[in-house]
PDB file of C-alpha atoms in Angstrom:
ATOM      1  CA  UNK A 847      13.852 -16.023  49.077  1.00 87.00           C
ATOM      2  CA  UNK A 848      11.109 -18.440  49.320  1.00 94.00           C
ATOM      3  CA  UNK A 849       9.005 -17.433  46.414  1.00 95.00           C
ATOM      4  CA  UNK A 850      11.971 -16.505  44.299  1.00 97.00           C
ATOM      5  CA  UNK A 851      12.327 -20.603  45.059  1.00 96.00           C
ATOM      6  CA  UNK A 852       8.773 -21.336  44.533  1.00 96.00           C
ATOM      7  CA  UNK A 853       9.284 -20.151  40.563  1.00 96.00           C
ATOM      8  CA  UNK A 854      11.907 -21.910  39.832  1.00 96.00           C
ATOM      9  CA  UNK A 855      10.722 -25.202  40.905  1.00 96.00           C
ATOM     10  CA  UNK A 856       7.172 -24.020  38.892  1.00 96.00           C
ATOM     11  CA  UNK A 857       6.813 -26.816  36.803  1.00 95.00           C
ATOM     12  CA  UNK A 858       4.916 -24.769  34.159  1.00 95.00           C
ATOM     13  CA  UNK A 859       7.352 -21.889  34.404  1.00 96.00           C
ATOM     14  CA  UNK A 860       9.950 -24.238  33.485  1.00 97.00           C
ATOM     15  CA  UNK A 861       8.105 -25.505  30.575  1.00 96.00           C
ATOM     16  CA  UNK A 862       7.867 -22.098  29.461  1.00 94.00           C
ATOM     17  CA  UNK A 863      11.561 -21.762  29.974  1.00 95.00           C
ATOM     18  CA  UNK A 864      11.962 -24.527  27.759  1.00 94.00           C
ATOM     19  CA  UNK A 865       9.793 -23.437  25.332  1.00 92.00           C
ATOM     20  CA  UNK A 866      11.497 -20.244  24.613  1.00 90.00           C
ATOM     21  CA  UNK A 867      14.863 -21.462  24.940  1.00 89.00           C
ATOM     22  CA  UNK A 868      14.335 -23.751  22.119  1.00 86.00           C
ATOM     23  CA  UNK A 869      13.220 -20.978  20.147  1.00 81.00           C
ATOM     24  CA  UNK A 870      15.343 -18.674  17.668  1.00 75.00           C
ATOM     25  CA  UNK A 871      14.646 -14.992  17.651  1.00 73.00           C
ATOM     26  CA  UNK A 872      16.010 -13.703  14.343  1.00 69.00           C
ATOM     27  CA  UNK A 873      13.467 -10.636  13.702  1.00 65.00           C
ATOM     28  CA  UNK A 874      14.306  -7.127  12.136  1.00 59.00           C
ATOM     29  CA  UNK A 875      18.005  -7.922  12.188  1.00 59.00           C
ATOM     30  CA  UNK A 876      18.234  -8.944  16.072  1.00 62.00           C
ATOM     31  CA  UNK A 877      20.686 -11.228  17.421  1.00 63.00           C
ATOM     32  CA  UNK A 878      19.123 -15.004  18.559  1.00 77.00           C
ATOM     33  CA  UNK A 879      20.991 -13.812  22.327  1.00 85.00           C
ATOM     34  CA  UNK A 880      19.854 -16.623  24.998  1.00 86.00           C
ATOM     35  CA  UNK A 881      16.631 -15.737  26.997  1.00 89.00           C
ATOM     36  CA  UNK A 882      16.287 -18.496  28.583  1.00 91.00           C
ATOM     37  CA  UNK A 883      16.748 -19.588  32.422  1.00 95.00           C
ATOM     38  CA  UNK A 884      20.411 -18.703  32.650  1.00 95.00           C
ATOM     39  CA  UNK A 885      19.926 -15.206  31.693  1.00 95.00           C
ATOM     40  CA  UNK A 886      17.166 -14.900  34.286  1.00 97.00           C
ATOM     41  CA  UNK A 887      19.060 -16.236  36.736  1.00 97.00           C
ATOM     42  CA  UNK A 888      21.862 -14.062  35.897  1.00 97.00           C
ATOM     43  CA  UNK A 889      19.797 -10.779  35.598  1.00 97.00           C
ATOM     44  CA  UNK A 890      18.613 -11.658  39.539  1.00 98.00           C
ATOM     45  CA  UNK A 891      21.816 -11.840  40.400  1.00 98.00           C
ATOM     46  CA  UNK A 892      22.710  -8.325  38.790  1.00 98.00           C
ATOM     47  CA  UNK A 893      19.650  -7.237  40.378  1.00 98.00           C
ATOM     48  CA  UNK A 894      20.668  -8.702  44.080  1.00 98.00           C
ATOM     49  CA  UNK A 895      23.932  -6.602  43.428  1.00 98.00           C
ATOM     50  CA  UNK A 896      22.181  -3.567  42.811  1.00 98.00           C
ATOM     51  CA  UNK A 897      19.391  -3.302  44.740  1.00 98.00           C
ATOM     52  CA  UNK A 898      22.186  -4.478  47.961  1.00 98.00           C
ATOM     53  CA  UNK A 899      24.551  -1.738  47.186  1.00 98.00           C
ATOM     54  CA  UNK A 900      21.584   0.936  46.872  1.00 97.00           C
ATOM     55  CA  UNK A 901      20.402  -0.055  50.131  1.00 97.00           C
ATOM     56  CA  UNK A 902      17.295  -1.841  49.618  1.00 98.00           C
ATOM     57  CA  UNK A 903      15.855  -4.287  52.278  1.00 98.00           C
ATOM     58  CA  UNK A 904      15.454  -8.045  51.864  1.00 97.00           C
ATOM     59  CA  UNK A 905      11.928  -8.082  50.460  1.00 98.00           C
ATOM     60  CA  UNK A 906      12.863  -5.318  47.821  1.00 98.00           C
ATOM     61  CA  UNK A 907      15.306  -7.664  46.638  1.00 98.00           C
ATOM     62  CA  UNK A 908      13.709 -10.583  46.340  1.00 98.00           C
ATOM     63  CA  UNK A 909      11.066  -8.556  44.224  1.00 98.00           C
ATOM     64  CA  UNK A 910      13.746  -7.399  41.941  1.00 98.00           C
ATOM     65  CA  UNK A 911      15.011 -10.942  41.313  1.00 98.00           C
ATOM     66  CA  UNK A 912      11.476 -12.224  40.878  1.00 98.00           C
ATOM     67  CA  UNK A 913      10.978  -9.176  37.912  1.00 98.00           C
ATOM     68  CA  UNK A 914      14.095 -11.018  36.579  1.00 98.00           C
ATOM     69  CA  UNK A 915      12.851 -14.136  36.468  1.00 98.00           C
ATOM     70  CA  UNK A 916       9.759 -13.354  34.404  1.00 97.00           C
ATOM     71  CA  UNK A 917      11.053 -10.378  32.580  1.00 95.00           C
ATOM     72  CA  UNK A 918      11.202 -11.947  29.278  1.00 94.00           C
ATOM     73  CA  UNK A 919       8.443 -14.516  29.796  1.00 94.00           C
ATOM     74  CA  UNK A 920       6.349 -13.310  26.916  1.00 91.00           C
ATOM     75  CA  UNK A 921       9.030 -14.110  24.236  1.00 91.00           C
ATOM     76  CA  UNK A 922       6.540 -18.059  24.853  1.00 88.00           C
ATOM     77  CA  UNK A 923       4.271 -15.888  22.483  1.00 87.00           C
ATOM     78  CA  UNK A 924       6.768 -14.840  19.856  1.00 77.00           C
ATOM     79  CA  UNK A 925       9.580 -12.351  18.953  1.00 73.00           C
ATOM     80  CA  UNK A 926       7.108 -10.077  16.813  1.00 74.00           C
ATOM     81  CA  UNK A 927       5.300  -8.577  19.958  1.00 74.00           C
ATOM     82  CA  UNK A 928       6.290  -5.911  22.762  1.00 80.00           C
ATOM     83  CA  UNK A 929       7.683  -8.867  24.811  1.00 87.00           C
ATOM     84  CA  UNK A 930       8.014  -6.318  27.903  1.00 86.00           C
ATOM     85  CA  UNK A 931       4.044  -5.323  27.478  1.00 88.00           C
ATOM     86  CA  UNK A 932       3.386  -9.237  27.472  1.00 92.00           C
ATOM     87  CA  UNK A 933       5.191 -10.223  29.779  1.00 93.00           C
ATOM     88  CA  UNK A 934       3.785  -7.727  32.299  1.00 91.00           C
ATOM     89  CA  UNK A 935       0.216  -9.363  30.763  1.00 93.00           C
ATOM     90  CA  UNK A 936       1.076 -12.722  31.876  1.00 94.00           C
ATOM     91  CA  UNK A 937       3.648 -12.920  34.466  1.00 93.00           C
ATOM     92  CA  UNK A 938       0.907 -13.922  37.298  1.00 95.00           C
ATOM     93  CA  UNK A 939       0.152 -17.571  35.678  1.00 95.00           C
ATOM     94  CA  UNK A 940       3.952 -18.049  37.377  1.00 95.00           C
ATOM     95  CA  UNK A 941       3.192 -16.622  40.556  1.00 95.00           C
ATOM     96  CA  UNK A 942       0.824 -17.511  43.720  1.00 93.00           C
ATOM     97  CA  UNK A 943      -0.756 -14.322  43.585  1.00 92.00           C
ATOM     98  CA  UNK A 944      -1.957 -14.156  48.123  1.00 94.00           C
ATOM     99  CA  UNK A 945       1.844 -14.279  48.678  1.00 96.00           C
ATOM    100  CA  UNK A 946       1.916 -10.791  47.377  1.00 97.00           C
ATOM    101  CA  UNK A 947       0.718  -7.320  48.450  1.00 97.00           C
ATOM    102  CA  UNK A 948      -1.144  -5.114  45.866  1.00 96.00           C
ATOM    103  CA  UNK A 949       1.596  -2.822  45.978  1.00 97.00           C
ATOM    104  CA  UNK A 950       4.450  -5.628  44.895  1.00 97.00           C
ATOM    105  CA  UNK A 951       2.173  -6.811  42.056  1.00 97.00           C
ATOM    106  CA  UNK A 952       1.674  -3.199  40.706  1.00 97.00           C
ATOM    107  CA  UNK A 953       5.905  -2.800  41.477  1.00 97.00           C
ATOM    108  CA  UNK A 954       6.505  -5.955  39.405  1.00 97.00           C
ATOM    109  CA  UNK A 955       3.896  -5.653  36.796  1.00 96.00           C
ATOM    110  CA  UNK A 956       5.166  -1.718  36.280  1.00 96.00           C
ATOM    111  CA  UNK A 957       9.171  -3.452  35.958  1.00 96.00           C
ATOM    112  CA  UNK A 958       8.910  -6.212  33.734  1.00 96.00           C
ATOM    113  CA  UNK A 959       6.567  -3.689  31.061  1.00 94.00           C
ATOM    114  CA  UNK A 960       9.019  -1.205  31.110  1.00 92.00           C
ATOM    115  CA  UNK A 961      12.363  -3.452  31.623  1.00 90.00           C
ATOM    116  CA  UNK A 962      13.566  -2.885  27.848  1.00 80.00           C
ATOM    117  CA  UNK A 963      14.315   1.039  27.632  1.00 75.00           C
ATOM    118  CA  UNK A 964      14.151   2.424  31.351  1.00 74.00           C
ATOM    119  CA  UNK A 965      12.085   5.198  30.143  1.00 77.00           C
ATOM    120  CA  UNK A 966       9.903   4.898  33.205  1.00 83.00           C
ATOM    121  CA  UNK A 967      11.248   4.243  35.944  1.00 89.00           C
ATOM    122  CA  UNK A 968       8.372   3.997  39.066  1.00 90.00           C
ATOM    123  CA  UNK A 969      10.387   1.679  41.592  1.00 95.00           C
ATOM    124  CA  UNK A 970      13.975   0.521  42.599  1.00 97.00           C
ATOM    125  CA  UNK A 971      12.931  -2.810  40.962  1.00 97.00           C
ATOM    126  CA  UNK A 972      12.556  -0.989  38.113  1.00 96.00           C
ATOM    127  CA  UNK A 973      15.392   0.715  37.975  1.00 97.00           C
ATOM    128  CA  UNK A 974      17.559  -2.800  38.788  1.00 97.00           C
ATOM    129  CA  UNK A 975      15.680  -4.695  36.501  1.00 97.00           C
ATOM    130  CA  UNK A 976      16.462  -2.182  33.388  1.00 96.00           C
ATOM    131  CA  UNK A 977      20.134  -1.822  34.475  1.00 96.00           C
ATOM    132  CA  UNK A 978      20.497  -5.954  35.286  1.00 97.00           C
ATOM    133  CA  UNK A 979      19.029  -6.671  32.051  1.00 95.00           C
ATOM    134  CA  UNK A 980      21.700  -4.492  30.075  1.00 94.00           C
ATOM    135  CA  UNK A 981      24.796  -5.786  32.045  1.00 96.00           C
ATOM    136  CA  UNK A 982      24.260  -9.459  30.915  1.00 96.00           C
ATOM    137  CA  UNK A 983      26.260  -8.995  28.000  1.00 94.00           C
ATOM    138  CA  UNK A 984      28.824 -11.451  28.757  1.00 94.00           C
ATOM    139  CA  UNK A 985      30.150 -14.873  26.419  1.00 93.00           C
ATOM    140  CA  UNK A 986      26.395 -16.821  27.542  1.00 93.00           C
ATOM    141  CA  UNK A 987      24.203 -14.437  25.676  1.00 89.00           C
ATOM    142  CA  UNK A 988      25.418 -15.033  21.976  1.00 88.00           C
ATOM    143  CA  UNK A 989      28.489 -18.882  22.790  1.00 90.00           C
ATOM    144  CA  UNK A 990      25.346 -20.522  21.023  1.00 86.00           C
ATOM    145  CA  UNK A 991      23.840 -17.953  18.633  1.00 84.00           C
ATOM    146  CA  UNK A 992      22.732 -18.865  14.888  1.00 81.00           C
ATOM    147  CA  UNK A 993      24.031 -15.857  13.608  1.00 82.00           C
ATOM    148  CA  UNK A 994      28.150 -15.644  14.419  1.00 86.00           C
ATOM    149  CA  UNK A 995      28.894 -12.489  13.044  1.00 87.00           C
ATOM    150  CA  UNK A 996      31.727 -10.011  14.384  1.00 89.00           C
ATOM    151  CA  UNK A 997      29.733  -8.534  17.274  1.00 88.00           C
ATOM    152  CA  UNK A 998      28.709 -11.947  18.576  1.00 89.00           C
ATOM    153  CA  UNK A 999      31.973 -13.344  17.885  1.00 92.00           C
ATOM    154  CA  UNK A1000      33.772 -10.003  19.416  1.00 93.00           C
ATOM    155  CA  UNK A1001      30.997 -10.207  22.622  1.00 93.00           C
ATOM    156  CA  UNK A1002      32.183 -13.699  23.460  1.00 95.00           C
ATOM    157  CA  UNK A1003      34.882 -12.703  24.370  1.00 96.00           C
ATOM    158  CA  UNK A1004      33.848 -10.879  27.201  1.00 96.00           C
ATOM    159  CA  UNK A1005      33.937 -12.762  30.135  1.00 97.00           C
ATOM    160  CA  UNK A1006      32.413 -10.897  33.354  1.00 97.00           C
ATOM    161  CA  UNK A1007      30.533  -7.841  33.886  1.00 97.00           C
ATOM    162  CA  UNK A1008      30.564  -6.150  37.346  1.00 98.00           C
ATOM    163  CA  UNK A1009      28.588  -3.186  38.769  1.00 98.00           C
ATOM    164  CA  UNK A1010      30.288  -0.858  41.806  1.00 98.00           C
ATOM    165  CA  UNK A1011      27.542   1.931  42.984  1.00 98.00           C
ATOM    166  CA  UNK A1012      29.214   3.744  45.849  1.00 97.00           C
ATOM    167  CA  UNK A1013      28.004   7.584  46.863  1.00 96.00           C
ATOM    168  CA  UNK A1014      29.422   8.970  43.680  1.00 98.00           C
ATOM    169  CA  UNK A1015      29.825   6.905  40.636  1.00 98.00           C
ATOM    170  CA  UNK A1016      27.857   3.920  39.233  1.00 98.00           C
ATOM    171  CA  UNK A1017      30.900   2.032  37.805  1.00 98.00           C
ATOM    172  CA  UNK A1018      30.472  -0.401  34.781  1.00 98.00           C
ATOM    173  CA  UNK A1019      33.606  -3.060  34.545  1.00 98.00           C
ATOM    174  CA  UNK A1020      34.102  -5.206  32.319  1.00 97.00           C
ATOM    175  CA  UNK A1021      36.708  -7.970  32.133  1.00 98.00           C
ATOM    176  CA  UNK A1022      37.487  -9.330  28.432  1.00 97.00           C
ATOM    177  CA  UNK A1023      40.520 -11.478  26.508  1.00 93.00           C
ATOM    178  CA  UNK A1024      42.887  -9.484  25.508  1.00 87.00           C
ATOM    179  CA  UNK A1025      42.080  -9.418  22.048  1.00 91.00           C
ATOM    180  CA  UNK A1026      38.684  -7.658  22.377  1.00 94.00           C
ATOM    181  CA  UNK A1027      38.066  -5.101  20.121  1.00 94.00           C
ATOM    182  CA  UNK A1028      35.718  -2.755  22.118  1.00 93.00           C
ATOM    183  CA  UNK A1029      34.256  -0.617  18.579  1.00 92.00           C
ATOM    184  CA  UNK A1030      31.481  -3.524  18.633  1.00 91.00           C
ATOM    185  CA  UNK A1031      29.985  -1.698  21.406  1.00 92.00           C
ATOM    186  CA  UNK A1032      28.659   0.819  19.297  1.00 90.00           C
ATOM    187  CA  UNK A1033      26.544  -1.525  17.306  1.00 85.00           C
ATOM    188  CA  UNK A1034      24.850  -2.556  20.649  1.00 85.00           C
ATOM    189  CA  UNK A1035      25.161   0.605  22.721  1.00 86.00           C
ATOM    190  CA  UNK A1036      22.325   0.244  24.795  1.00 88.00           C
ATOM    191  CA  UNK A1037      24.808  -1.497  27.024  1.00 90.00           C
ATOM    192  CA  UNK A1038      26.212   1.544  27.585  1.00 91.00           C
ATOM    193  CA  UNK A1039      23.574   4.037  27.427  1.00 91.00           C
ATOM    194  CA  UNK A1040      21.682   2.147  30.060  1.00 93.00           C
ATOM    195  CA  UNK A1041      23.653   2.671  32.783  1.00 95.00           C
ATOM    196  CA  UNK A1042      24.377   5.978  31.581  1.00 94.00           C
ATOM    197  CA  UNK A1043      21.053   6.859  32.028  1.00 93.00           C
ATOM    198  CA  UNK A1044      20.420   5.080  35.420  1.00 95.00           C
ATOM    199  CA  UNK A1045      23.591   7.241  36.328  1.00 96.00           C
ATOM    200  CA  UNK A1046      22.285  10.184  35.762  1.00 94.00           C
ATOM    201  CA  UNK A1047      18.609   9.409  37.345  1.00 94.00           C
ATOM    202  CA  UNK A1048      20.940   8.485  40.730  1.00 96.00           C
ATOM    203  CA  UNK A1049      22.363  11.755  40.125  1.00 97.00           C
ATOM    204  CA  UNK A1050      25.747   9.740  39.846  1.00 97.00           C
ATOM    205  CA  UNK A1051      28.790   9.942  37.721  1.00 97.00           C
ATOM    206  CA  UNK A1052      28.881   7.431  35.425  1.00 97.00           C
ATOM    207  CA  UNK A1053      31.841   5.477  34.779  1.00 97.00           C
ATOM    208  CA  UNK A1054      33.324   2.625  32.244  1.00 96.00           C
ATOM    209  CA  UNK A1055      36.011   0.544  32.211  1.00 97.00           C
ATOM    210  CA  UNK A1056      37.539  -2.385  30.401  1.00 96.00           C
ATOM    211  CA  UNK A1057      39.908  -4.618  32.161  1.00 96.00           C
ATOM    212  CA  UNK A1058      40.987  -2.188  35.105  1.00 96.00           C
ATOM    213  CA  UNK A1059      40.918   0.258  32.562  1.00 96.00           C
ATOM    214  CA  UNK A1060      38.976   3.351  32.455  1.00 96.00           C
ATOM    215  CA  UNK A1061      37.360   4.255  29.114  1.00 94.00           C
ATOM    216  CA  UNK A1062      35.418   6.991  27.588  1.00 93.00           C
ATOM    217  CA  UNK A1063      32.416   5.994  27.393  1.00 90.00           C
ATOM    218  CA  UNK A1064      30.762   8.385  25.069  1.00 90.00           C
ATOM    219  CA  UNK A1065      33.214   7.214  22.222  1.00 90.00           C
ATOM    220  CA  UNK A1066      30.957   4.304  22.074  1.00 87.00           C
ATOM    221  CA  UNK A1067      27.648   7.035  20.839  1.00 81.00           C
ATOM    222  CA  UNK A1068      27.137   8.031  17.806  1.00 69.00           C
TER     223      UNK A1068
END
């Protein structure tokens, strides 16, 4: 994982970081969620998982965490932009460029533009990074938010997310208090359509469940 390292001892990456991280994102009634380096760190980490249990070999995976790393690194230029289109644009400043083949810029570039809907999915870094992305849903994203209204409130109080692919089933879990009142989930679905979708484009069942519970996922669609 050596240039997966070499980013996150970047010192201009890290001022980046910074930069966004000490910036609020209230636009068109979106939630101020964290994207800053713990969310990164935690989408490579769902992306590791992923990428492991679909088989991929060490280099894939360090890819796939690098995507996560610089994902969101156009938010530095504002909230009121395609943030996945400029990210893609400007992800190579972070990046020694001859550690890389042609191929694995292309793979990355293609992964961070298209991270926020999975619409096109080219590579299994792709497909990780869109899926990663939507699982960090967990008490981080919103503990510090601006805004502290019911779904922010209700999605503190979820306190893991977990990801079993096996030959079958892609298998969402989530592990909350015991006072979490799982409705919100409709006001931010994409959490659940997501994987849904990658599901279906692994030709897998997909499956949902709340504290060792399984739960009907489509209740959550309007």
């Amino acid at each position: 994982m050596k240039n997966y390292e070499e980013i996150l001892n970047n010192k201009n990456y890290l001022a980046i970081v910074k930069k966004i991280e000490n910036t609020k994102f209230i636009t068109d009634g979106k939630w101020d969620w964290e994207h800053g380096l713990g969310h990164y760190k935690r989408v490579a980490n769902y992306v590791k998982s992923i990428l492991s249990q679909l088989g991929a070999d060490d280099r894939t995976i360090e890819i796939g965490m690098i995507a996560a790393l610089l994902h969101d690194i156009g938010l530095s230029k504002g909230d009121k932009i395609d943030h996945g289109l400029v990210s893609s644009e400007i992800f190579k400043n972070y990046i020694n460029e001859k550690d890389f083949s042609e191929a694995e810029l292309i793979t990355l570039e293609q992964a961070i533009r298209d991270h926020s809907k999975g619409n096109n999915i080219e590579s299994l870094v792709g497909l990780a990074l869109v899926l990663g992305d939507k699982l960090d849903v967990t008490y981080h994203r919103t503990i510090n938010s601006s805004i502290q209204d019911k779904t922010n409130k209700e999605f503190q109080k979820i306190k893991s997310v977990d990801i079993e692919i096996n030959e079958t089933d892609l298998v969402v879990k989530y592990l909350t208090d015991n006072h979490f009142d799982k409705s919100v989930l409709k006001n931010w679905n994409k959490t659940v359509l997501i994987p849904m979708k990658i599901a279906k484009y692994l030709n897998k069942e997909y499956k949902f469940m709340i504290n060792n519970q399984f739960v009907d996922w489509k209740e959550f669609i309007d």
